[in-house]
PDB file of C-alpha atoms and ligand atoms in Angstrom:
ATOM      1  CA  MET A  18     137.419 110.109  46.572  1.00 45.00           C
ATOM      2  CA  ARG A  19     137.445 108.164  49.541  1.00 46.00           C
ATOM      3  CA  ASN A  20     137.266 111.056  51.945  1.00 50.00           C
ATOM      4  CA  ALA A  21     134.535 112.879  49.920  1.00 48.00           C
ATOM      5  CA  ASP A  22     132.429 108.990  50.339  1.00 49.00           C
ATOM      6  CA  ALA A  23     133.164 108.850  54.075  1.00 49.00           C
ATOM      7  CA  PRO A  24     130.700 111.558  55.470  1.00 49.00           C
ATOM      8  CA  ALA A  25     127.664 110.160  53.332  1.00 48.00           C
ATOM      9  CA  ARG A  26     128.056 106.778  53.936  1.00 50.00           C
ATOM     10  CA  GLN A  27     128.309 107.954  57.910  1.00 50.00           C
ATOM     11  CA  SER A  28     125.380 109.754  57.983  1.00 61.00           C
ATOM     12  CA  SER A  29     123.293 107.269  56.045  1.00 75.00           C
ATOM     13  CA  ALA A  30     123.386 104.877  59.041  1.00 83.00           C
ATOM     14  CA  ALA A  31     121.613 107.642  61.267  1.00 81.00           C
ATOM     15  CA  GLN A  32     119.334 108.960  58.452  1.00 82.00           C
ATOM     16  CA  ARG A  33     118.268 105.672  57.409  1.00 87.00           C
ATOM     17  CA  PRO A  34     117.984 103.196  60.252  1.00 90.00           C
ATOM     18  CA  GLU A  35     115.730 100.687  58.673  1.00 91.00           C
ATOM     19  CA  ALA A  36     118.305  99.727  56.048  1.00 93.00           C
ATOM     20  CA  LEU A  37     120.726  99.030  59.358  1.00 95.00           C
ATOM     21  CA  ARG A  38     118.291  97.270  61.256  1.00 95.00           C
ATOM     22  CA  ALA A  39     117.840  94.745  58.402  1.00 95.00           C
ATOM     23  CA  ARG A  40     121.112  93.560  58.988  1.00 96.00           C
ATOM     24  CA  ILE A  41     120.833  93.212  62.667  1.00 97.00           C
ATOM     25  CA  GLN A  42     120.622  89.347  63.645  1.00 97.00           C
ATOM     26  CA  ARG A  43     121.399  89.463  67.293  1.00 98.00           C
ATOM     27  CA  PRO A  44     120.697  91.300  70.537  1.00 98.00           C
ATOM     28  CA  LEU A  45     122.646  94.838  70.572  1.00 98.00           C
ATOM     29  CA  VAL A  46     124.148  94.727  74.323  1.00 99.00           C
ATOM     30  CA  LEU A  47     125.449  97.987  75.645  1.00 98.00           C
ATOM     31  CA  VAL A  48     128.258  97.465  78.463  1.00 98.00           C
ATOM     32  CA  GLY A  49     130.268 100.025  80.356  1.00 98.00           C
ATOM     33  CA  MET A  50     130.712 101.878  83.301  1.00 97.00           C
ATOM     34  CA  MET A  51     127.759 103.110  85.690  1.00 96.00           C
ATOM     35  CA  GLY A  52     126.593 106.660  84.854  1.00 92.00           C
ATOM     36  CA  VAL A  53     127.897 106.296  81.195  1.00 95.00           C
ATOM     37  CA  GLY A  54     124.301 106.410  80.000  1.00 94.00           C
ATOM     38  CA  LYS A  55     123.537 102.773  78.783  1.00 97.00           C
ATOM     39  CA  SER A  56     119.899 102.889  79.497  1.00 96.00           C
ATOM     40  CA  THR A  57     119.102 106.647  78.243  1.00 95.00           C
ATOM     41  CA  ALA A  58     121.127 105.654  75.063  1.00 97.00           C
ATOM     42  CA  GLY A  59     119.627 102.159  74.721  1.00 98.00           C
ATOM     43  CA  ARG A  60     115.953 103.278  74.741  1.00 98.00           C
ATOM     44  CA  ARG A  61     116.717 105.678  72.084  1.00 97.00           C
ATOM     45  CA  LEU A  62     118.768 103.437  70.052  1.00 97.00           C
ATOM     46  CA  ALA A  63     116.144 100.975  70.221  1.00 98.00           C
ATOM     47  CA  SER A  64     113.525 103.604  69.396  1.00 97.00           C
ATOM     48  CA  ALA A  65     115.774 104.806  66.142  1.00 96.00           C
ATOM     49  CA  LEU A  66     115.991 101.215  65.033  1.00 97.00           C
ATOM     50  CA  SER A  67     112.223 100.093  66.028  1.00 97.00           C
ATOM     51  CA  LEU A  68     113.589  97.309  68.163  1.00 98.00           C
ATOM     52  CA  PRO A  69     112.395  96.327  71.617  1.00 98.00           C
ATOM     53  CA  PHE A  70     114.436  97.454  74.592  1.00 98.00           C
ATOM     54  CA  ALA A  71     115.184  95.985  77.804  1.00 98.00           C
ATOM     55  CA  ASP A  72     117.202  97.128  80.903  1.00 98.00           C
ATOM     56  CA  ALA A  73     118.767  94.283  82.634  1.00 98.00           C
ATOM     57  CA  ASP A  74     118.750  95.889  86.167  1.00 97.00           C
ATOM     58  CA  ALA A  75     115.099  96.874  85.844  1.00 97.00           C
ATOM     59  CA  GLU A  76     114.660  92.774  84.918  1.00 98.00           C
ATOM     60  CA  ILE A  77     116.512  91.879  87.759  1.00 97.00           C
ATOM     61  CA  VAL A  78     114.640  94.037  90.093  1.00 97.00           C
ATOM     62  CA  ALA A  79     111.449  92.661  88.683  1.00 97.00           C
ATOM     63  CA  ALA A  80     112.434  89.034  88.890  1.00 96.00           C
ATOM     64  CA  ALA A  81     113.665  89.264  92.488  1.00 95.00           C
ATOM     65  CA  ARG A  82     110.895  91.791  93.716  1.00 97.00           C
ATOM     66  CA  MET A  83     113.357  93.746  95.492  1.00 96.00           C
ATOM     67  CA  SER A  84     115.669  96.778  94.776  1.00 96.00           C
ATOM     68  CA  ILE A  85     119.405  96.120  93.511  1.00 96.00           C
ATOM     69  CA  ALA A  86     120.502  97.850  97.172  1.00 94.00           C
ATOM     70  CA  GLU A  87     118.380  95.503  99.001  1.00 96.00           C
ATOM     71  CA  MET A  88     120.034  92.541  97.003  1.00 96.00           C
ATOM     72  CA  PHE A  89     123.215  93.763  97.868  1.00 96.00           C
ATOM     73  CA  GLU A  90     122.758  94.445 101.629  1.00 95.00           C
ATOM     74  CA  ASP A  91     120.524  91.077 102.172  1.00 97.00           C
ATOM     75  CA  PHE A  92     122.235  88.646 100.249  1.00 97.00           C
ATOM     76  CA  GLY A  93     125.797  90.003  98.949  1.00 97.00           C
ATOM     77  CA  GLU A  94     126.991  90.774  95.500  1.00 96.00           C
ATOM     78  CA  ASP A  95     127.395  87.337  94.492  1.00 97.00           C
ATOM     79  CA  TYR A  96     123.548  86.787  94.895  1.00 96.00           C
ATOM     80  CA  PHE A  97     123.207  89.813  92.365  1.00 97.00           C
ATOM     81  CA  ARG A  98     125.717  88.628  89.924  1.00 98.00           C
ATOM     82  CA  ASP A  99     124.124  85.243  89.962  1.00 97.00           C
ATOM     83  CA  GLY A 100     120.792  86.846  88.989  1.00 97.00           C
ATOM     84  CA  GLU A 101     122.004  89.249  86.574  1.00 98.00           C
ATOM     85  CA  ARG A 102     123.701  86.102  84.489  1.00 98.00           C
ATOM     86  CA  ARG A 103     120.633  84.672  84.529  1.00 98.00           C
ATOM     87  CA  VAL A 104     118.424  87.634  83.420  1.00 98.00           C
ATOM     88  CA  ILE A 105     120.658  88.413  80.786  1.00 98.00           C
ATOM     89  CA  ALA A 106     120.761  84.848  79.328  1.00 98.00           C
ATOM     90  CA  ARG A 107     117.127  85.013  79.301  1.00 98.00           C
ATOM     91  CA  LEU A 108     117.175  88.581  77.503  1.00 98.00           C
ATOM     92  CA  LEU A 109     119.818  87.486  75.062  1.00 98.00           C
ATOM     93  CA  GLU A 110     117.200  84.648  73.665  1.00 98.00           C
ATOM     94  CA  GLY A 111     114.704  87.289  72.779  1.00 96.00           C
ATOM     95  CA  GLY A 112     116.263  88.029  69.237  1.00 95.00           C
ATOM     96  CA  PRO A 113     117.200  91.295  67.878  1.00 98.00           C
ATOM     97  CA  GLY A 114     116.747  94.190  70.412  1.00 98.00           C
ATOM     98  CA  VAL A 115     118.575  96.577  72.599  1.00 98.00           C
ATOM     99  CA  ILE A 116     119.569  95.456  76.125  1.00 98.00           C
ATOM    100  CA  ALA A 117     121.194  97.949  78.502  1.00 98.00           C
ATOM    101  CA  THR A 118     123.405  95.967  81.041  1.00 98.00           C
ATOM    102  CA  GLY A 119     124.855  97.174  84.426  1.00 98.00           C
ATOM    103  CA  GLY A 120     128.190  98.350  84.944  1.00 98.00           C
ATOM    104  CA  GLY A 121     129.324  94.903  86.289  1.00 98.00           C
ATOM    105  CA  ALA A 122     127.638  92.604  83.950  1.00 98.00           C
ATOM    106  CA  PHE A 123     129.973  92.590  81.132  1.00 98.00           C
ATOM    107  CA  VAL A 124     133.006  92.106  84.072  1.00 98.00           C
ATOM    108  CA  GLU A 125     131.794  88.863  85.125  1.00 98.00           C
ATOM    109  CA  PRO A 126     133.670  86.165  82.831  1.00 98.00           C
ATOM    110  CA  ALA A 127     130.475  83.788  82.381  1.00 98.00           C
ATOM    111  CA  THR A 128     127.995  86.810  81.672  1.00 98.00           C
ATOM    112  CA  ARG A 129     130.634  88.250  79.305  1.00 98.00           C
ATOM    113  CA  ALA A 130     130.770  84.907  77.773  1.00 98.00           C
ATOM    114  CA  LEU A 131     127.350  84.668  77.188  1.00 98.00           C
ATOM    115  CA  ILE A 132     126.765  87.970  75.798  1.00 98.00           C
ATOM    116  CA  LEU A 133     129.809  87.754  73.118  1.00 98.00           C
ATOM    117  CA  GLU A 134     128.174  84.341  72.068  1.00 98.00           C
ATOM    118  CA  ARG A 135     124.792  85.942  71.579  1.00 98.00           C
ATOM    119  CA  GLY A 136     125.030  89.202  71.510  1.00 98.00           C
ATOM    120  CA  ILE A 137     126.748  92.291  69.871  1.00 98.00           C
ATOM    121  CA  ALA A 138     128.410  94.141  72.785  1.00 98.00           C
ATOM    122  CA  ILE A 139     128.874  97.639  72.181  1.00 98.00           C
ATOM    123  CA  TRP A 140     131.371  99.365  75.070  1.00 98.00           C
ATOM    124  CA  LEU A 141     130.145 102.986  75.933  1.00 98.00           C
ATOM    125  CA  ASP A 142     133.189 104.589  77.005  1.00 97.00           C
ATOM    126  CA  SER A 143     133.425 108.055  78.712  1.00 96.00           C
ATOM    127  CA  ASP A 144     135.806 110.302  80.821  1.00 94.00           C
ATOM    128  CA  LEU A 145     135.991 110.005  84.315  1.00 94.00           C
ATOM    129  CA  GLU A 146     134.562 113.639  85.184  1.00 93.00           C
ATOM    130  CA  THR A 147     131.365 112.776  82.859  1.00 92.00           C
ATOM    131  CA  LEU A 148     130.707 109.546  84.850  1.00 94.00           C
ATOM    132  CA  VAL A 149     131.220 111.322  88.028  1.00 93.00           C
ATOM    133  CA  GLU A 150     128.708 114.110  87.110  1.00 91.00           C
ATOM    134  CA  ARG A 151     126.074 111.643  86.028  1.00 90.00           C
ATOM    135  CA  VAL A 152     126.287 109.028  88.637  1.00 91.00           C
ATOM    136  CA  GLY A 153     125.587 112.155  91.214  1.00 84.00           C
ATOM    137  CA  ARG A 154     121.843 112.241  89.732  1.00 75.00           C
ATOM    138  CA  ARG A 155     121.074 109.115  91.025  1.00 77.00           C
ATOM    139  CA  ASP A 156     121.496 107.661  94.786  1.00 78.00           C
ATOM    140  CA  THR A 157     120.631 104.079  93.776  1.00 84.00           C
ATOM    141  CA  ARG A 158     123.970 102.463  93.308  1.00 92.00           C
ATOM    142  CA  PRO A 159     125.029 100.179  96.330  1.00 93.00           C
ATOM    143  CA  LEU A 160     128.874 100.313  95.246  1.00 94.00           C
ATOM    144  CA  LEU A 161     128.980 104.061  95.667  1.00 93.00           C
ATOM    145  CA  HIS A 162     127.083 104.184  99.104  1.00 91.00           C
ATOM    146  CA  GLY A 163     128.608 106.379 101.604  1.00 90.00           C
ATOM    147  CA  ARG A 164     131.975 106.291  99.432  1.00 92.00           C
ATOM    148  CA  ASN A 165     133.849 109.249  97.404  1.00 93.00           C
ATOM    149  CA  PRO A 166     131.983 108.712  93.796  1.00 93.00           C
ATOM    150  CA  HIS A 167     135.654 109.951  92.287  1.00 95.00           C
ATOM    151  CA  GLU A 168     137.674 107.425  93.886  1.00 96.00           C
ATOM    152  CA  VAL A 169     135.465 104.072  93.362  1.00 96.00           C
ATOM    153  CA  LEU A 170     134.717 105.112  89.672  1.00 96.00           C
ATOM    154  CA  THR A 171     138.694 105.719  89.265  1.00 97.00           C
ATOM    155  CA  LYS A 172     139.501 102.402  90.731  1.00 97.00           C
ATOM    156  CA  LEU A 173     136.478 100.733  89.012  1.00 97.00           C
ATOM    157  CA  ALA A 174     137.362 102.134  85.621  1.00 97.00           C
ATOM    158  CA  GLU A 175     140.977 101.066  86.123  1.00 97.00           C
ATOM    159  CA  GLU A 176     139.997  97.446  86.862  1.00 98.00           C
ATOM    160  CA  ARG A 177     137.202  96.876  84.375  1.00 98.00           C
ATOM    161  CA  ARG A 178     138.894  98.643  81.186  1.00 98.00           C
ATOM    162  CA  PRO A 179     140.386  95.454  79.781  1.00 98.00           C
ATOM    163  CA  ALA A 180     137.130  93.503  80.253  1.00 98.00           C
ATOM    164  CA  TYR A 181     135.097  96.381  78.324  1.00 98.00           C
ATOM    165  CA  ALA A 182     137.842  96.372  75.614  1.00 98.00           C
ATOM    166  CA  MET A 183     136.867  92.732  74.890  1.00 98.00           C
ATOM    167  CA  ALA A 184     133.699  94.153  73.210  1.00 98.00           C
ATOM    168  CA  PRO A 185     134.171  94.288  69.344  1.00 98.00           C
ATOM    169  CA  ILE A 186     132.683  97.983  69.371  1.00 98.00           C
ATOM    170  CA  ARG A 187     133.432 100.895  71.249  1.00 98.00           C
ATOM    171  CA  VAL A 188     131.847 104.481  71.256  1.00 98.00           C
ATOM    172  CA  VAL A 189     132.267 107.182  73.369  1.00 96.00           C
ATOM    173  CA  SER A 190     129.564 109.030  75.051  1.00 93.00           C
ATOM    174  CA  ASP A 191     131.069 112.474  76.162  1.00 85.00           C
ATOM    175  CA  GLU A 192     128.777 115.035  77.967  1.00 81.00           C
ATOM    176  CA  GLY A 193     127.109 116.170  74.843  1.00 82.00           C
ATOM    177  CA  PRO A 194     123.589 115.210  74.007  1.00 88.00           C
ATOM    178  CA  MET A 195     122.723 111.624  74.084  1.00 90.00           C
ATOM    179  CA  THR A 196     121.539 111.632  70.435  1.00 92.00           C
ATOM    180  CA  ARG A 197     125.018 112.169  69.337  1.00 94.00           C
ATOM    181  CA  THR A 198     125.884 109.066  71.166  1.00 96.00           C
ATOM    182  CA  VAL A 199     123.236 107.705  69.486  1.00 96.00           C
ATOM    183  CA  THR A 200     124.335 108.901  66.014  1.00 95.00           C
ATOM    184  CA  ARG A 201     127.890 107.354  66.900  1.00 96.00           C
ATOM    185  CA  ILE A 202     126.584 103.773  67.625  1.00 97.00           C
ATOM    186  CA  LEU A 203     124.611 103.705  64.409  1.00 97.00           C
ATOM    187  CA  GLU A 204     127.584 104.673  62.588  1.00 96.00           C
ATOM    188  CA  ALA A 205     129.634 102.070  64.298  1.00 97.00           C
ATOM    189  CA  LEU A 206     127.207  99.319  63.724  1.00 97.00           C
ATOM    190  CA  ASP A 207     126.969 100.299  59.862  1.00 96.00           C
ATOM    191  CA  ALA A 208     130.852 100.136  59.781  1.00 95.00           C
ATOM    192  CA  TRP A 209     131.013  96.797  61.966  1.00 96.00           C
ATOM    193  CA  LEU A 210     128.272  94.775  60.828  1.00 94.00           C
TER     194      LEU A 210
HETATM  195  C1  LIG B  14     126.780  97.914  88.876  1.00 94.64           C
HETATM  196  C2  LIG B  14     126.251  98.931  88.234  1.00 94.64           C
HETATM  197  C3  LIG B  14     124.626  99.341  88.473  1.00 94.64           C
HETATM  198  C4  LIG B  14     123.932  97.936  89.127  1.00 94.64           C
HETATM  199  C5  LIG B  14     124.744  97.570  90.224  1.00 94.64           C
HETATM  200  C6  LIG B  14     126.104  97.242  89.723  1.00 94.64           C
HETATM  201  C7  LIG B  14     128.193  97.860  88.573  1.00 94.64           C
HETATM  202  O1  LIG B  14     124.016  99.437  87.070  1.00 94.64           O
HETATM  203  O2  LIG B  14     123.719  96.977  87.921  1.00 94.64           O
HETATM  204  O3  LIG B  14     124.448  98.520  90.976  1.00 94.64           O
HETATM  205  O4  LIG B  14     128.534  96.874  89.475  1.00 94.64           O
HETATM  206  O5  LIG B  14     129.035  98.690  88.194  1.00 94.64           O
HETATM  207  P1  LIG B  14     124.532 100.940  86.180  1.00 94.64           P
HETATM  208  O6  LIG B  14     125.606 100.503  85.428  1.00 94.64           O
HETATM  209  O7  LIG B  14     123.090 100.648  85.239  1.00 94.64           O
HETATM  210  O8  LIG B  14     124.533 101.725  87.185  1.00 94.64           O
END
């Protein structure tokens, strides 16, 4: 009977998100490579669970009153990482909600420690081809400026995988519709919580 039970349990998380919502006590924090769809999936996940959504990169831009590219160019990556950590610490104080983070946030030990302590980290993982295709849609990422996205992403993915793997939940976000990724996140949370 175990196999027969499994699909019913899985679909109930997506069909009755309010029951799942009641069990969520900490912010859900989406981590993973640039281009994996953390902001899009995060917004939809928040809406499915009737939780507030925050995009850490957008909050950093608002707090610094300059773009991420300008921050990298004028003050360097360390300055950006410092602001990123402080903004994420503030967002984590906000109670249950969904937070999408920039691709490097969870790789920074201090930021990762905060997320692991105060939130529920969900690693959105994807194959390289999907990432390359998705980053091609926007030209705002300083780490890719003037470089070959496939090369940069291959190297970053290799370096960052061990850090992302410290998230307690991993969900694959492939080239299919984002609603499928959101359903997988709901199912993974239901199983984990
Ligand atoms: C970065 C990813 C970006 C942004 C910044 C640095 C990274 O966010 O935070 O450009 O180090 O991977 P996205 O993951 O939303 O692209």
